[in-house]
Amino acid sequence: MKFSVLVISAVAATLLAGCSGIKTPKAQLASHDMDHNIPAIDDLIVTMKQDYINKCYMPVAKRRPPENQCQSELFQMLERNYRLEYQQVHVDRAANELFFKDVAREITILSKKDPDVRNAIRNGGFRSNDEMLAYYKDAYKFETK
């Protein structure tokens, strides 16, 4: 009986210690040069990132059981790559991969719907769609070092 109480206490202490160092990533506008300044895309990404942080990133980083598809996808990727021994840097890496798949899709939709965005993309400093996506992925990456 006493041994099981000790084991449960140790597990609880380990979980609490693991969660105490979690830093919340920031969703803020990146600074760009004039060639890469497309405010509609920046606003879209910041809004999406804040939503992703609240609904997906933080619950998984705090090791809460997944409650929605986004959390499940992130958790499954972490579990496949790192088992249950993942750290916040691993959550950053996995979130970058999964989050920017959604961002790429939304930027494509936005560029089809909004002629100003489409023209800004064409006239901007990007040679291709892949280059543009790589630029935004770097500018808005999850980084909580």
Coordinates of N, CA, C and O in Angstrom, one line a residue:
M1 N 0.8 -1.2 0.0 CA 0.0 0.0 0.0 C 0.9 1.3 0.0 O 0.7 2.1 -0.8
K2 N 1.9 1.3 0.9 CA 2.7 2.5 1.0 C 3.6 2.6 -0.3 O 3.8 3.7 -0.7
F3 N 4.0 1.5 -0.9 CA 4.8 1.5 -2.1 C 4.0 2.1 -3.2 O 4.5 3.0 -4.0
S4 N 2.7 1.8 -3.4 CA 1.9 2.3 -4.5 C 1.7 3.8 -4.3 O 1.6 4.5 -5.3
V5 N 1.5 4.3 -3.1 CA 1.4 5.7 -2.8 C 2.7 6.4 -3.2 O 2.6 7.5 -3.8
L6 N 3.8 5.8 -2.9 CA 5.1 6.4 -3.3 C 5.3 6.5 -4.8 O 5.7 7.5 -5.3
V7 N 4.9 5.4 -5.5 CA 5.0 5.4 -6.9 C 4.1 6.4 -7.6 O 4.5 7.2 -8.5
I8 N 2.8 6.5 -7.1 CA 1.9 7.5 -7.6 C 2.4 8.9 -7.4 O 2.3 9.8 -8.2
S9 N 2.9 9.2 -6.2 CA 3.5 10.5 -5.9 C 4.7 10.8 -6.8 O 4.8 12.0 -7.2
A10 N 5.5 9.9 -7.0 CA 6.7 10.1 -7.9 C 6.3 10.4 -9.3 O 6.8 11.3 -9.9
V11 N 5.3 9.7 -9.8 CA 4.8 9.9 -11.2 C 4.2 11.3 -11.2 O 4.4 12.1 -12.2
A12 N 3.4 11.7 -10.3 CA 2.7 13.0 -10.3 C 3.8 14.1 -10.2 O 3.7 15.1 -10.9
A13 N 4.8 13.9 -9.4 CA 5.9 14.9 -9.2 C 6.6 15.1 -10.6 O 7.0 16.2 -11.0
T14 N 6.9 13.9 -11.2 CA 7.6 14.0 -12.5 C 6.7 14.7 -13.6 O 7.3 15.5 -14.3
L15 N 5.5 14.4 -13.6 CA 4.6 15.1 -14.6 C 4.5 16.6 -14.3 O 4.6 17.4 -15.2
L16 N 4.4 17.0 -13.0 CA 4.4 18.4 -12.7 C 5.7 19.1 -13.0 O 5.7 20.2 -13.5
A17 N 6.8 18.4 -12.7 CA 8.1 19.0 -13.0 C 8.3 19.2 -14.5 O 8.8 20.2 -15.0
G18 N 7.8 18.2 -15.3 CA 7.9 18.3 -16.8 C 7.1 19.4 -17.4 O 7.4 20.0 -18.4
C19 N 5.9 19.8 -16.8 CA 5.0 20.8 -17.3 C 5.4 22.2 -16.8 O 5.0 23.1 -17.4
S20 N 6.2 22.3 -15.8 CA 6.4 23.6 -15.2 C 7.3 24.5 -16.1 O 7.2 25.7 -16.0
G21 N 8.1 23.9 -16.9 CA 9.0 24.7 -17.8 C 8.5 25.0 -19.1 O 9.2 25.4 -20.0
I22 N 7.2 24.8 -19.4 CA 6.6 25.0 -20.7 C 6.5 26.5 -21.0 O 5.9 27.3 -20.2
K23 N 7.0 27.0 -22.1 CA 6.9 28.4 -22.5 C 5.9 28.5 -23.6 O 5.9 27.6 -24.5
T24 N 5.0 29.5 -23.5 CA 4.0 29.7 -24.6 C 4.7 30.4 -25.7 O 5.3 31.5 -25.6
P25 N 4.6 29.8 -26.9 CA 5.1 30.5 -28.1 C 4.3 31.8 -28.4 O 3.2 31.9 -28.0
K26 N 5.0 32.7 -29.1 CA 4.3 34.0 -29.4 C 3.8 33.9 -30.9 O 4.4 33.4 -31.8
A27 N 2.6 34.6 -31.0 CA 2.0 34.8 -32.3 C 2.0 36.3 -32.6 O 1.1 37.0 -32.2
Q28 N 3.1 36.8 -33.2 CA 3.2 38.2 -33.4 C 3.6 38.5 -34.9 O 4.3 37.6 -35.5
L29 N 3.3 39.7 -35.3 CA 3.7 40.0 -36.7 C 5.2 40.0 -36.9 O 5.9 40.5 -36.0
A30 N 5.7 39.4 -38.0 CA 7.1 39.4 -38.3 C 7.4 40.7 -39.1 O 6.5 41.3 -39.7
S31 N 8.6 41.2 -39.0 CA 9.0 42.3 -39.8 C 9.6 41.9 -41.1 O 10.3 40.9 -41.2
H32 N 9.2 42.6 -42.2 CA 9.6 42.2 -43.5 C 10.2 43.4 -44.3 O 9.9 44.5 -43.9
D33 N 10.9 43.1 -45.3 CA 11.3 44.2 -46.2 C 10.1 44.5 -47.1 O 9.1 43.8 -47.1
M34 N 10.2 45.5 -47.9 CA 9.1 46.0 -48.8 C 8.7 44.9 -49.8 O 7.5 44.8 -50.1
D35 N 9.6 44.1 -50.3 CA 9.3 43.1 -51.3 C 8.5 42.0 -50.7 O 7.8 41.3 -51.5
H36 N 8.6 41.7 -49.5 CA 7.9 40.6 -48.8 C 6.8 41.0 -47.9 O 6.3 40.2 -47.2
N37 N 6.4 42.2 -48.0 CA 5.3 42.7 -47.1 C 4.0 42.5 -47.7 O 3.6 43.3 -48.6
I38 N 3.2 41.5 -47.2 CA 1.9 41.3 -47.6 C 1.0 41.2 -46.4 O 0.9 40.1 -45.8
P39 N 0.5 42.3 -45.9 CA -0.2 42.3 -44.6 C -1.4 41.3 -44.5 O -1.6 40.8 -43.4
A40 N -2.1 41.0 -45.5 CA -3.2 40.1 -45.4 C -2.7 38.7 -45.1 O -3.3 38.0 -44.3
I41 N -1.6 38.3 -45.6 CA -1.0 37.0 -45.3 C -0.4 37.0 -43.9 O -0.6 36.0 -43.1
D42 N 0.2 38.1 -43.5 CA 0.7 38.2 -42.1 C -0.5 38.1 -41.1 O -0.3 37.3 -40.1
D43 N -1.5 38.8 -41.3 CA -2.7 38.8 -40.4 C -3.3 37.3 -40.4 O -3.6 36.9 -39.3
L44 N -3.4 36.7 -41.5 CA -3.9 35.3 -41.6 C -3.0 34.4 -40.7 O -3.5 33.6 -39.9
I45 N -1.7 34.5 -40.9 CA -0.8 33.6 -40.2 C -0.8 33.8 -38.7 O -0.9 32.9 -37.9
V46 N -0.8 35.1 -38.3 CA -0.8 35.4 -36.8 C -2.1 34.9 -36.2 O -2.1 34.3 -35.1
T47 N -3.3 35.1 -36.9 CA -4.5 34.6 -36.3 C -4.5 33.1 -36.2 O -5.0 32.6 -35.2
M48 N -4.1 32.5 -37.3 CA -4.1 31.0 -37.3 C -3.1 30.5 -36.2 O -3.4 29.5 -35.5
K49 N -2.0 31.1 -36.1 CA -1.0 30.6 -35.1 C -1.5 30.8 -33.7 O -1.3 29.9 -32.8
Q50 N -2.1 31.9 -33.4 CA -2.7 32.1 -32.0 C -3.7 31.0 -31.7 O -3.7 30.4 -30.6
D51 N -4.6 30.7 -32.7 CA -5.6 29.7 -32.5 C -4.9 28.3 -32.3 O -5.3 27.5 -31.5
Y52 N -3.9 28.0 -33.1 CA -3.2 26.8 -33.0 C -2.5 26.6 -31.7 O -2.5 25.5 -31.1
I53 N -1.9 27.7 -31.2 CA -1.2 27.6 -29.9 C -2.2 27.3 -28.8 O -2.0 26.4 -28.0
N54 N -3.4 27.9 -28.8 CA -4.4 27.7 -27.8 C -5.1 26.3 -27.9 O -5.3 25.6 -26.9
K55 N -5.4 25.9 -29.1 CA -6.2 24.7 -29.3 C -5.4 23.4 -29.5 O -5.8 22.3 -29.2
C56 N -4.1 23.6 -29.9 CA -3.3 22.4 -30.2 C -2.0 22.3 -29.5 O -1.7 21.4 -28.7
Y57 N -1.2 23.3 -29.7 CA 0.2 23.3 -29.2 C 0.3 23.2 -27.6 O 0.9 22.3 -27.1
M58 N -0.4 24.1 -26.9 CA -0.2 24.1 -25.5 C -0.8 22.9 -24.8 O -0.1 22.3 -23.9
P59 N -2.0 22.4 -25.2 CA -2.4 21.2 -24.5 C -1.5 20.0 -24.7 O -1.2 19.2 -23.8
V60 N -0.9 19.8 -25.9 CA 0.0 18.7 -26.2 C 1.3 19.0 -25.4 O 1.9 18.0 -24.8
A61 N 1.8 20.2 -25.4 CA 3.1 20.5 -24.7 C 2.9 20.3 -23.2 O 3.9 19.8 -22.6
K62 N 1.7 20.5 -22.7 CA 1.5 20.2 -21.3 C 1.1 18.8 -21.0 O 0.7 18.4 -19.9
R63 N 1.1 18.0 -22.1 CA 0.8 16.5 -22.0 C -0.6 16.2 -21.5 O -0.8 15.2 -20.8
R64 N -1.5 17.0 -22.0 CA -2.9 16.7 -21.7 C -3.4 15.7 -22.7 O -2.9 15.7 -23.9
P65 N -4.3 14.9 -22.4 CA -4.9 13.9 -23.4 C -5.5 14.7 -24.5 O -6.2 15.7 -24.3
P66 N -5.3 14.2 -25.8 CA -5.8 14.9 -26.9 C -7.4 14.9 -26.9 O -8.0 14.0 -26.6
E67 N -7.9 16.1 -27.2 CA -9.4 16.3 -27.2 C -9.9 16.6 -28.6 O -11.2 16.6 -28.7
N68 N -9.1 16.9 -29.6 CA -9.6 17.2 -30.9 C -8.6 16.7 -31.9 O -7.5 16.1 -31.6
Q69 N -9.0 16.8 -33.2 CA -8.1 16.2 -34.2 C -6.8 16.8 -34.3 O -5.7 16.2 -34.5
C70 N -6.7 18.1 -34.1 CA -5.4 18.9 -34.2 C -4.5 18.3 -33.1 O -3.3 18.1 -33.4
Q71 N -5.0 18.2 -31.9 CA -4.1 17.7 -30.8 C -3.7 16.3 -31.1 O -2.6 15.9 -30.8
S72 N -4.6 15.5 -31.6 CA -4.3 14.1 -31.9 C -3.2 14.0 -32.9 O -2.3 13.2 -32.8
E73 N -3.3 14.8 -34.0 CA -2.3 14.7 -35.1 C -0.9 15.1 -34.5 O 0.1 14.5 -34.8
L74 N -0.9 16.2 -33.7 CA 0.4 16.6 -33.1 C 0.9 15.6 -32.2 O 2.1 15.2 -32.2
F75 N 0.1 15.1 -31.3 CA 0.5 14.1 -30.4 C 1.0 12.8 -31.1 O 2.1 12.2 -30.7
Q76 N 0.3 12.3 -32.1 CA 0.7 11.1 -32.8 C 2.1 11.3 -33.5 O 2.9 10.4 -33.5
M77 N 2.3 12.5 -34.1 CA 3.6 12.8 -34.7 C 4.7 12.7 -33.6 O 5.8 12.1 -33.9
L78 N 4.4 13.3 -32.5 CA 5.4 13.3 -31.4 C 5.7 11.9 -30.9 O 6.8 11.5 -30.7
E79 N 4.6 11.2 -30.7 CA 4.7 9.8 -30.2 C 5.5 8.9 -31.2 O 6.3 8.1 -30.8
R80 N 5.2 9.1 -32.5 CA 5.9 8.3 -33.5 C 7.4 8.6 -33.5 O 8.3 7.7 -33.6
N81 N 7.8 9.9 -33.4 CA 9.2 10.3 -33.5 C 10.0 10.2 -32.2 O 11.2 9.9 -32.2
Y82 N 9.3 10.5 -31.1 CA 10.0 10.6 -29.8 C 9.4 9.7 -28.7 O 9.8 9.9 -27.5
R83 N 8.4 8.9 -29.0 CA 7.7 8.1 -28.0 C 7.1 9.1 -27.0 O 6.6 10.2 -27.4
L84 N 7.0 8.8 -25.8 CA 6.5 9.7 -24.8 C 7.5 10.6 -24.1 O 7.3 11.3 -23.1
E85 N 8.7 10.5 -24.7 CA 9.9 11.3 -24.1 C 10.1 12.6 -24.8 O 11.2 13.1 -24.7
Y86 N 9.1 13.1 -25.4 CA 9.2 14.4 -26.1 C 9.4 15.6 -25.2 O 8.9 15.6 -24.1
Q87 N 10.1 16.6 -25.7 CA 10.3 17.8 -25.0 C 9.7 19.0 -25.8 O 9.3 18.8 -26.9
Q88 N 9.7 20.2 -25.2 CA 9.1 21.3 -26.0 C 9.7 21.6 -27.3 O 9.1 21.9 -28.3
V89 N 11.0 21.4 -27.4 CA 11.7 21.6 -28.7 C 11.2 20.6 -29.8 O 11.0 21.0 -30.9
H90 N 10.8 19.4 -29.3 CA 10.2 18.5 -30.3 C 8.8 18.9 -30.7 O 8.4 18.7 -31.8
V91 N 8.0 19.5 -29.7 CA 6.7 20.0 -30.0 C 6.8 21.2 -31.0 O 6.0 21.3 -32.0
D92 N 7.9 22.0 -30.9 CA 8.1 23.1 -31.8 C 8.3 22.5 -33.2 O 7.7 23.0 -34.2
R93 N 9.1 21.5 -33.4 CA 9.4 20.9 -34.7 C 8.2 20.3 -35.3 O 7.9 20.5 -36.5
A94 N 7.5 19.6 -34.5 CA 6.3 18.9 -35.1 C 5.2 20.0 -35.4 O 4.5 19.8 -36.4
A95 N 5.0 21.0 -34.6 CA 4.1 22.0 -34.8 C 4.4 22.8 -36.1 O 3.5 23.1 -36.9
N96 N 5.7 23.0 -36.3 CA 6.1 23.7 -37.6 C 5.6 22.9 -38.8 O 5.1 23.5 -39.7
E97 N 5.8 21.7 -38.7 CA 5.5 20.8 -39.9 C 4.0 20.8 -40.1 O 3.5 21.0 -41.2
L98 N 3.2 20.5 -39.1 CA 1.8 20.4 -39.2 C 1.1 21.7 -39.4 O 0.2 21.8 -40.2
F99 N 1.4 22.7 -38.7 CA 0.8 24.0 -38.8 C 1.0 24.6 -40.2 O 0.0 25.2 -40.7
F100 N 2.1 24.5 -40.7 CA 2.4 25.2 -42.0 C 1.7 24.4 -43.2 O 1.6 25.0 -44.3
K101 N 1.3 23.2 -43.0 CA 0.5 22.5 -44.0 C -0.8 23.3 -44.1 O -1.3 23.5 -45.2
D102 N -1.4 23.6 -43.0 CA -2.7 24.3 -43.0 C -2.5 25.8 -43.5 O -3.3 26.3 -44.2
V103 N -1.4 26.4 -43.1 CA -1.1 27.8 -43.6 C -1.0 27.8 -45.1 O -1.5 28.7 -45.8
A104 N -0.3 26.8 -45.7 CA -0.1 26.8 -47.1 C -1.5 26.7 -47.8 O -1.7 27.4 -48.8
R105 N -2.3 25.8 -47.3 CA -3.7 25.7 -47.9 C -4.4 27.0 -47.8 O -5.1 27.4 -48.8
E106 N -4.4 27.7 -46.7 CA -5.1 28.9 -46.5 C -4.6 30.1 -47.3 O -5.3 30.9 -47.8
I107 N -3.3 30.1 -47.5 CA -2.7 31.2 -48.3 C -3.1 30.9 -49.8 O -3.4 31.9 -50.5
T108 N -3.2 29.7 -50.2 CA -3.7 29.4 -51.6 C -5.1 29.9 -51.8 O -5.4 30.5 -52.8
I109 N -5.9 29.6 -50.8 CA -7.3 30.0 -50.9 C -7.4 31.5 -50.9 O -8.2 32.1 -51.7
L110 N -6.7 32.2 -50.0 CA -6.7 33.6 -49.9 C -6.2 34.3 -51.2 O -6.8 35.2 -51.7
S111 N -5.2 33.7 -51.8 CA -4.7 34.3 -53.1 C -5.7 34.1 -54.2 O -5.7 34.9 -55.1
K112 N -6.5 33.0 -54.2 CA -7.5 32.8 -55.2 C -8.7 33.8 -55.0 O -9.3 34.2 -56.0
K113 N -9.0 34.1 -53.8 CA -10.2 34.9 -53.5 C -9.9 36.4 -53.6 O -10.7 37.2 -53.9
D114 N -8.7 36.8 -53.2 CA -8.3 38.2 -53.1 C -7.3 38.7 -54.1 O -6.2 38.3 -54.1
P115 N -7.8 39.4 -55.1 CA -6.9 39.9 -56.2 C -5.7 40.7 -55.7 O -4.6 40.6 -56.3
D116 N -5.9 41.5 -54.7 CA -4.8 42.3 -54.1 C -3.7 41.4 -53.6 O -2.5 41.7 -53.8
V117 N -4.0 40.3 -52.9 CA -3.1 39.4 -52.4 C -2.4 38.7 -53.5 O -1.2 38.5 -53.6
R118 N -3.1 38.2 -54.5 CA -2.6 37.6 -55.7 C -1.6 38.4 -56.4 O -0.5 38.0 -56.7
N119 N -1.9 39.7 -56.6 CA -1.0 40.6 -57.2 C 0.3 40.9 -56.4 O 1.4 41.0 -56.9
A120 N 0.1 41.0 -55.1 CA 1.2 41.2 -54.2 C 2.2 40.1 -54.2 O 3.4 40.2 -54.2
I121 N 1.6 38.9 -54.3 CA 2.5 37.7 -54.4 C 3.2 37.7 -55.7 O 4.5 37.4 -55.7
R122 N 2.6 37.9 -56.8 CA 3.2 38.0 -58.1 C 4.3 39.0 -58.2 O 5.3 38.8 -58.8
N123 N 4.0 40.2 -57.7 CA 4.9 41.4 -57.8 C 5.9 41.5 -56.6 O 6.7 42.3 -56.7
G124 N 5.8 40.6 -55.7 CA 6.7 40.6 -54.5 C 8.0 40.0 -54.9 O 8.3 39.7 -56.0
G125 N 8.8 39.8 -53.8 CA 10.1 39.3 -54.0 C 10.2 37.7 -54.1 O 11.3 37.2 -53.9
F126 N 9.1 37.1 -54.4 CA 9.1 35.6 -54.4 C 9.1 35.1 -55.9 O 8.4 35.6 -56.7
R127 N 10.0 34.1 -56.1 CA 10.1 33.6 -57.5 C 9.1 32.4 -57.7 O 8.8 32.1 -58.8
S128 N 8.7 31.8 -56.6 CA 7.8 30.7 -56.7 C 6.9 30.6 -55.4 O 7.2 31.2 -54.4
N129 N 5.9 29.8 -55.5 CA 5.0 29.6 -54.4 C 5.8 28.9 -53.2 O 5.6 29.2 -52.1
D130 N 6.6 27.9 -53.6 CA 7.4 27.2 -52.6 C 8.4 28.2 -51.9 O 8.5 28.0 -50.7
E131 N 9.0 29.1 -52.6 CA 9.8 30.1 -52.0 C 9.1 30.9 -51.0 O 9.5 31.2 -49.9
M132 N 7.9 31.4 -51.4 CA 7.0 32.2 -50.5 C 6.7 31.4 -49.2 O 6.8 31.9 -48.1
L133 N 6.3 30.2 -49.4 CA 5.9 29.4 -48.2 C 7.1 29.1 -47.3 O 7.0 29.2 -46.1
A134 N 8.2 28.9 -47.9 CA 9.5 28.7 -47.1 C 9.8 30.0 -46.3 O 10.2 29.9 -45.1
Y135 N 9.6 31.1 -46.9 CA 9.9 32.4 -46.3 C 9.0 32.6 -45.1 O 9.4 32.9 -44.0
Y136 N 7.7 32.4 -45.2 CA 6.7 32.5 -44.1 C 6.9 31.5 -43.1 O 6.7 31.7 -41.9
K137 N 7.3 30.3 -43.5 CA 7.6 29.2 -42.5 C 8.7 29.6 -41.6 O 8.7 29.4 -40.4
D138 N 9.7 30.2 -42.2 CA 10.9 30.7 -41.4 C 10.5 31.9 -40.5 O 10.9 32.0 -39.3
A139 N 9.7 32.8 -41.1 CA 9.3 34.1 -40.3 C 8.4 33.8 -39.2 O 8.5 34.5 -38.2
Y140 N 7.6 32.8 -39.3 CA 6.6 32.5 -38.2 C 6.8 31.1 -37.5 O 5.8 30.6 -37.0
K141 N 8.0 30.6 -37.5 CA 8.2 29.3 -37.0 C 8.0 29.3 -35.5 O 8.1 30.3 -34.8
F142 N 7.6 28.1 -34.9 CA 7.5 27.9 -33.5 C 8.9 27.8 -32.9 O 9.7 26.9 -33.4
E143 N 9.2 28.6 -32.0 CA 10.6 28.7 -31.4 C 10.5 29.1 -30.0 O 10.2 30.3 -29.8
T144 N 10.7 28.2 -29.1 CA 10.5 28.6 -27.6 C 11.8 28.4 -26.8 O 11.7 28.2 -25.6
K145 N 12.9 28.4 -27.5 CA 14.2 28.1 -26.8 C 14.4 29.0 -25.5 O 14.1 30.1 -25.4

